[in-house]
Coordinates of C-alpha atoms and ligand atoms in Angstrom, one line a residue:
M1 CA -119.7 -26.5 80.8
A2 CA -117.4 -24.0 79.1
F3 CA -113.7 -24.4 79.6
E4 CA -110.6 -23.5 77.8
T5 CA -107.1 -25.1 78.1
R6 CA -103.9 -23.1 78.1
E7 CA -102.8 -24.2 74.7
T8 CA -105.9 -25.7 73.3
K9 CA -104.7 -25.8 69.7
N10 CA -101.5 -27.7 70.6
L11 CA -103.0 -30.2 73.0
S12 CA -103.0 -33.9 72.2
P13 CA -106.5 -35.3 72.1
V14 CA -105.8 -37.0 75.4
A15 CA -104.8 -33.9 77.2
A16 CA -107.7 -31.9 75.6
D17 CA -110.2 -34.5 77.0
I18 CA -108.9 -34.8 80.6
A19 CA -110.1 -31.4 81.9
P20 CA -113.7 -31.5 80.5
A21 CA -114.1 -35.2 81.6
L22 CA -112.9 -34.4 85.2
L23 CA -115.0 -31.2 85.5
R24 CA -118.1 -33.1 84.4
W25 CA -117.3 -35.9 86.9
Y26 CA -116.8 -33.3 89.7
E27 CA -120.2 -31.8 89.1
D28 CA -121.8 -35.0 90.4
N29 CA -119.1 -36.5 92.6
A30 CA -117.4 -33.7 94.5
R31 CA -116.9 -34.4 98.2
D32 CA -119.0 -32.3 100.6
L33 CA -116.4 -30.5 102.6
P34 CA -117.1 -27.8 105.1
W35 CA -114.6 -25.3 103.6
R36 CA -116.0 -25.6 100.2
D37 CA -119.0 -24.4 98.3
G38 CA -119.0 -27.4 96.0
P39 CA -121.3 -28.3 93.1
K40 CA -123.5 -30.5 95.3
S41 CA -124.3 -27.8 97.8
R42 CA -124.8 -25.3 95.0
K43 CA -127.3 -27.7 93.4
R44 CA -129.1 -28.4 96.7
I45 CA -129.7 -24.8 97.3
G46 CA -130.3 -24.1 93.6
R47 CA -128.0 -21.1 93.3
P48 CA -124.8 -20.3 91.5
A49 CA -121.5 -20.8 93.4
A50 CA -120.7 -18.3 96.1
K51 CA -117.3 -16.8 95.9
P52 CA -115.0 -18.9 98.1
D53 CA -113.8 -17.0 101.2
P54 CA -110.0 -16.8 100.9
Y55 CA -109.7 -16.9 104.7
R56 CA -111.5 -20.2 104.8
V57 CA -109.6 -21.6 101.9
W58 CA -106.3 -20.6 103.5
L59 CA -107.2 -22.0 106.9
S60 CA -108.3 -25.3 105.5
E61 CA -105.2 -25.6 103.3
I62 CA -102.9 -25.0 106.2
M63 CA -104.7 -27.4 108.4
L64 CA -104.8 -30.1 105.7
Q65 CA -101.0 -30.1 105.3
Q66 CA -99.8 -33.5 106.6
T67 CA -103.2 -34.1 108.2
T68 CA -106.3 -36.1 107.0
V69 CA -109.6 -34.6 106.0
A70 CA -111.3 -36.7 108.8
T71 CA -109.0 -35.2 111.5
V72 CA -109.2 -31.6 110.1
T73 CA -113.0 -31.4 109.6
P74 CA -114.1 -31.0 113.3
R75 CA -111.0 -29.0 114.2
Y76 CA -111.6 -26.6 111.3
A77 CA -115.1 -26.0 112.6
Q78 CA -113.8 -25.2 116.1
F79 CA -111.2 -22.7 114.6
L80 CA -113.8 -20.9 112.6
E81 CA -116.2 -20.7 115.5
R82 CA -113.5 -19.2 117.7
W83 CA -112.0 -16.9 115.0
P84 CA -114.6 -16.3 112.3
T85 CA -112.5 -13.7 110.5
I86 CA -108.8 -13.2 109.8
E87 CA -108.9 -10.0 112.0
A88 CA -110.2 -12.1 114.9
M89 CA -107.4 -14.6 114.5
A90 CA -104.8 -11.8 114.2
A91 CA -106.0 -10.3 117.5
A92 CA -105.8 -13.6 119.4
P93 CA -102.8 -14.4 121.6
M94 CA -100.4 -16.9 120.1
D95 CA -100.8 -19.2 123.1
E96 CA -104.6 -19.5 122.3
I97 CA -103.8 -20.5 118.7
L98 CA -101.2 -23.0 119.9
G99 CA -103.6 -24.4 122.5
Q100 CA -106.4 -24.8 119.9
W101 CA -103.9 -26.5 117.5
A102 CA -102.8 -29.1 120.2
G103 CA -102.7 -32.6 118.8
L104 CA -102.6 -31.6 115.1
G105 CA -98.8 -31.8 114.9
Y106 CA -96.3 -29.8 112.9
Y107 CA -96.7 -26.9 115.2
A108 CA -94.8 -24.4 113.0
R109 CA -98.0 -24.3 111.0
A110 CA -99.9 -22.9 114.0
R111 CA -97.2 -20.2 114.7
N112 CA -97.3 -19.3 111.0
L113 CA -101.1 -19.2 111.0
H114 CA -100.9 -16.4 113.6
K115 CA -98.1 -14.6 111.8
C116 CA -99.9 -14.8 108.5
A117 CA -103.2 -13.5 109.9
A118 CA -101.3 -10.6 111.4
S119 CA -99.6 -9.8 108.2
V120 CA -102.7 -10.0 106.0
T121 CA -104.6 -7.8 108.5
R122 CA -101.8 -5.3 109.0
D123 CA -100.3 -5.1 105.5
H124 CA -103.2 -6.0 103.2
G125 CA -106.2 -4.5 104.9
G126 CA -107.5 -7.9 105.9
N127 CA -107.7 -9.2 102.3
F128 CA -105.5 -12.0 101.0
P129 CA -103.5 -11.0 97.9
D130 CA -104.8 -12.9 94.8
T131 CA -101.6 -13.9 93.0
E132 CA -99.3 -16.9 93.7
E133 CA -96.3 -14.6 93.8
A134 CA -97.8 -12.3 96.5
L135 CA -99.3 -15.2 98.5
R136 CA -95.8 -16.9 98.6
K137 CA -94.5 -13.8 100.5
L138 CA -96.8 -14.5 103.5
P139 CA -95.6 -16.5 106.5
G140 CA -96.2 -20.2 106.2
I141 CA -97.4 -20.1 102.6
G142 CA -95.1 -22.1 100.3
D143 CA -95.4 -23.0 96.6
Y144 CA -98.2 -25.5 97.0
T145 CA -100.4 -23.5 99.3
A146 CA -100.0 -20.3 97.2
A147 CA -101.1 -22.2 94.1
A148 CA -104.1 -23.8 96.0
I149 CA -105.3 -20.4 97.4
A150 CA -104.8 -18.7 94.0
A151 CA -106.7 -21.4 92.2
I152 CA -109.5 -22.2 94.7
A153 CA -110.1 -18.7 96.2
F154 CA -109.4 -16.5 93.2
D155 CA -109.8 -18.9 90.2
R156 CA -106.3 -18.1 89.0
P157 CA -104.9 -20.8 86.5
A158 CA -102.4 -22.0 89.1
I159 CA -101.1 -25.6 88.9
V160 CA -101.9 -27.2 92.2
V161 CA -100.1 -30.5 93.0
D162 CA -100.8 -32.2 96.3
G163 CA -100.3 -35.8 97.2
N164 CA -103.6 -36.9 95.6
I165 CA -102.8 -35.1 92.4
E166 CA -99.3 -36.5 92.3
R167 CA -100.8 -40.0 92.4
V168 CA -103.4 -39.4 89.7
V169 CA -100.9 -37.8 87.3
S170 CA -98.2 -40.3 87.9
R171 CA -100.7 -43.0 87.0
L172 CA -102.2 -41.3 84.0
F173 CA -98.7 -41.0 82.5
S174 CA -97.1 -44.0 84.2
I175 CA -94.2 -41.9 85.4
E176 CA -91.4 -44.2 86.2
T177 CA -89.2 -41.6 88.0
P178 CA -89.6 -42.1 91.8
L179 CA -90.9 -39.3 94.0
P180 CA -89.7 -36.8 95.1
A181 CA -87.5 -36.5 92.0
A182 CA -90.6 -36.9 89.8
K183 CA -92.3 -33.7 91.2
S184 CA -91.3 -31.4 88.4
K185 CA -92.2 -34.0 85.7
I186 CA -95.6 -34.4 87.3
K187 CA -96.1 -30.6 87.3
D188 CA -95.1 -30.4 83.6
H189 CA -97.7 -33.1 82.7
A190 CA -100.3 -31.3 84.8
R191 CA -99.5 -28.0 83.1
D192 CA -100.3 -29.6 79.7
F193 CA -103.9 -30.3 80.5
W194 CA -104.7 -27.7 83.2
P195 CA -107.6 -25.4 82.2
K196 CA -107.4 -21.7 82.2
K197 CA -110.9 -21.3 83.5
R198 CA -112.4 -23.1 86.6
A199 CA -108.8 -23.8 87.7
G200 CA -110.0 -24.1 91.3
D201 CA -112.8 -26.5 90.5
F202 CA -110.4 -28.5 88.4
A203 CA -107.7 -28.7 91.1
Q204 CA -110.5 -29.9 93.5
S205 CA -111.8 -32.4 91.0
L206 CA -108.3 -34.0 90.8
M207 CA -108.0 -34.0 94.6
D208 CA -111.4 -35.7 94.9
L209 CA -110.6 -38.2 92.2
G210 CA -107.4 -39.1 94.1
A211 CA -109.2 -39.3 97.4
V212 CA -112.2 -41.5 96.4
V213 CA -111.4 -43.2 93.1
C214 CA -107.7 -43.2 92.3
R215 CA -107.0 -44.4 95.8
P216 CA -103.5 -45.5 96.9
K217 CA -104.6 -49.1 97.3
T218 CA -107.3 -50.8 95.0
P219 CA -108.1 -47.8 92.8
L220 CA -111.6 -47.9 91.4
C221 CA -110.5 -47.6 87.7
H222 CA -113.9 -48.8 86.5
A223 CA -115.5 -45.7 87.9
C224 CA -112.8 -43.3 86.7
P225 CA -113.8 -40.6 84.2
V226 CA -110.3 -40.6 82.6
S227 CA -109.5 -44.3 82.6
K228 CA -109.5 -44.4 78.8
H229 CA -106.5 -42.1 78.9
C230 CA -104.7 -43.8 81.8
A231 CA -101.4 -45.4 80.9
A232 CA -101.0 -47.2 84.2
F233 CA -104.6 -48.6 84.0
S234 CA -104.2 -49.9 80.5
A235 CA -101.0 -51.6 81.4
G236 CA -102.7 -53.2 84.5
R237 CA -100.1 -51.4 86.7
A238 CA -102.1 -48.7 88.5
E239 CA -101.0 -49.6 92.0
E240 CA -97.3 -49.5 91.0
F241 CA -97.5 -45.7 90.8
P242 CA -96.4 -43.3 92.1
K243 CA -92.9 -44.8 92.4
R244 CA -91.1 -43.7 95.5
A245 CA -87.4 -43.6 96.4
Q246 CA -86.6 -46.0 99.2
K247 CA -86.8 -44.2 102.6
K248 CA -83.8 -44.4 104.9
P249 CA -84.8 -45.8 108.3
R250 CA -85.7 -43.1 110.8
P251 CA -82.9 -42.4 113.4
K252 CA -83.7 -43.1 117.0
R253 CA -83.7 -40.5 119.8
V254 CA -84.3 -40.8 123.5
G255 CA -85.1 -38.5 126.3
A256 CA -86.8 -38.3 129.7
V257 CA -89.7 -36.2 131.0
F258 CA -90.7 -35.4 134.5
A259 CA -94.3 -35.3 135.8
L260 CA -94.3 -33.4 139.1
K261 CA -97.6 -33.6 140.9
N262 CA -98.9 -31.2 143.6
S263 CA -101.4 -32.0 146.3
M264 CA -104.3 -31.0 144.1
G265 CA -103.3 -33.6 141.4
D266 CA -102.2 -30.8 139.0
I267 CA -99.0 -31.4 137.0
L268 CA -96.2 -29.0 136.4
F269 CA -95.9 -27.9 132.7
E270 CA -93.7 -25.5 131.0
R271 CA -93.7 -23.8 127.6
R272 CA -91.2 -25.3 125.2
P273 CA -88.8 -23.0 123.5
E274 CA -90.2 -21.0 120.6
K275 CA -87.7 -22.5 118.1
G276 CA -87.5 -26.2 117.5
L277 CA -89.8 -29.1 117.7
L278 CA -93.2 -28.5 119.4
G279 CA -92.0 -24.9 119.7
G280 CA -94.2 -22.8 122.0
M281 CA -96.3 -25.7 123.1
Q282 CA -97.0 -26.8 126.7
G283 CA -95.0 -29.8 127.7
L284 CA -93.5 -31.7 130.7
P285 CA -90.1 -30.5 131.7
G286 CA -87.4 -32.9 130.5
T287 CA -84.0 -33.6 129.0
A288 CA -82.8 -32.9 125.5
W289 CA -83.7 -35.6 123.0
T290 CA -80.4 -37.2 121.9
E291 CA -79.0 -40.5 120.6
T292 CA -78.3 -41.9 124.1
L293 CA -79.1 -41.1 127.7
N294 CA -76.3 -41.6 130.2
G295 CA -76.2 -41.4 133.9
D296 CA -78.8 -40.2 136.3
V297 CA -81.3 -38.3 134.1
T298 CA -83.1 -36.9 137.1
V299 CA -80.4 -34.2 137.4
D300 CA -82.4 -32.5 134.6
A301 CA -85.7 -32.7 136.6
P302 CA -87.2 -29.4 137.7
V303 CA -86.6 -30.2 141.4
R304 CA -84.8 -32.9 143.5
A305 CA -87.5 -35.3 144.5
R306 CA -88.2 -39.0 144.8
W307 CA -88.5 -39.6 141.1
R308 CA -90.0 -43.0 140.0
H309 CA -89.7 -44.4 136.6
K310 CA -93.2 -44.9 135.4
G311 CA -92.5 -46.4 132.0
E312 CA -91.8 -45.1 128.5
V313 CA -93.7 -43.8 125.6
T314 CA -92.8 -43.7 121.9
H315 CA -93.7 -41.3 119.1
I316 CA -92.8 -41.1 115.5
F317 CA -91.8 -37.7 114.2
T318 CA -91.1 -37.1 110.5
H319 CA -87.4 -37.3 110.9
F320 CA -86.9 -39.5 113.9
H321 CA -88.3 -42.1 116.3
L322 CA -88.5 -40.9 119.9
T323 CA -88.6 -42.9 123.1
L324 CA -89.3 -40.9 126.3
D325 CA -88.8 -42.3 129.8
V326 CA -91.5 -40.9 132.0
Y327 CA -90.7 -40.1 135.7
V328 CA -93.2 -39.1 138.3
A329 CA -92.8 -37.5 141.7
R330 CA -94.8 -35.5 144.3
A331 CA -93.7 -32.0 144.7
P332 CA -91.5 -31.6 147.8
K333 CA -92.5 -29.2 150.5
G334 CA -91.6 -25.6 149.7
F335 CA -91.3 -26.2 146.0
R336 CA -91.9 -23.0 144.0
R337 CA -92.5 -23.2 140.3
A338 CA -90.5 -21.0 138.0
T339 CA -92.3 -18.1 136.3
D340 CA -92.5 -19.9 132.9
Q341 CA -94.0 -23.0 134.6
L342 CA -97.7 -23.7 135.4
W343 CA -99.7 -26.1 137.5
I344 CA -102.4 -27.5 135.3
A345 CA -105.0 -30.2 135.8
P346 CA -104.0 -32.9 133.3
K347 CA -107.5 -32.9 131.7
H348 CA -107.2 -29.2 131.0
A349 CA -103.7 -29.2 129.5
R350 CA -103.6 -28.5 125.7
L351 CA -100.8 -30.8 124.7
P352 CA -99.0 -32.1 121.6
S353 CA -99.5 -35.9 121.1
V354 CA -96.2 -37.1 122.5
M355 CA -96.7 -35.1 125.7
K356 CA -100.3 -36.3 126.0
K357 CA -99.0 -39.9 125.9
A358 CA -96.5 -39.1 128.6
V359 CA -99.1 -37.5 130.8
E360 CA -101.5 -40.3 130.3
L361 CA -98.8 -42.8 131.4
A362 CA -97.8 -40.5 134.3
T363 CA -101.4 -40.4 135.6
D364 CA -102.3 -44.0 134.8
K365 CA -103.1 -45.6 138.2
E366 CA -102.7 -49.1 136.6
G367 CA -99.1 -48.4 135.6
K368 CA -95.9 -49.1 137.5
Q369 CA -96.0 -47.4 140.9
Ligands
LIG1 FE1 -106.3 -43.7 88.7 FE2 -107.4 -45.9 87.6 FE3 -108.2 -43.5 86.9 FE4 -105.9 -44.3 86.2 S1 -107.8 -45.2 85.6 S2 -106.4 -42.3 86.9 S3 -105.2 -45.5 87.9 S4 -108.4 -44.4 88.9

């Protein structure tokens, strides 16, 4: 397979061998993923590669941030079925996108998904721009995503470094600097062997190698196409890389939520403020999330009622650990919901994970009564 590296004449023999070895490996070992027209599906159907659809590449890359392939795969299919084109997504109400996103976490991604779809439709005639620089100007597209779309959708020679690629490169060159400080060093090493052509396939070959061979634990070095060039492997230290700076323990926050039930068994939900955590998502009314909770928290409840403490749920966010006390009550006679509140049957509510846990506890008949 023809390829050409950026500085072919100046490359060390090691760097010059990495790209062809990985591209050869990718031909036979690429993962079958629904957002990709990979070598296996091309071979099965016996045709050359179809041009990747930038909309699908973008959607999959946004969904895969902080989320596993196994979780994203069915949700990606649902998104595509509902919004097969970027124009369809741009025309959808934000609430529908947020509802469809429920449970995937990092909800700013969903809000930016909608903003980005609107911007591409309005400002670019429905076509994603094809350079990293122009892609970075779109809502929700940072350095990594711009590089990934430029390489995978447009075959631009962009250097793409995700978590899998960080691991592979830090092992190949036994980079002792801990992450995140090592990021620029990793990118510099990657730049040395990144091919000018088939940059998208090459990025995906590294991602796949990281996912199935150069795994975080027990890497399969005997099956690795670049093991002869791997410094960590030859030193018997593969699992030591990447080095990571010690994380500070997560701070703790506490709060309370209130599950008010009506005679139909519906629960009162309200939309969380647009800005901030879980912004724009449905949730139970509740207190602010702070370091301590003092006094009678039910003063923050949506109505005076006979609130009973049902228990607590915990959830780990990136920057803190949350414990929520869950209170339940029947709506008193004459209670009227505010205009931004809705009665929803618990099974129909599209909720972020922490609120789902709270509602499950609130509706659990086995729990404290
Ligand atoms: Fe990773 Fe092992 Fe390959 Fe090195 S030899 S890149 S540690 S799988």
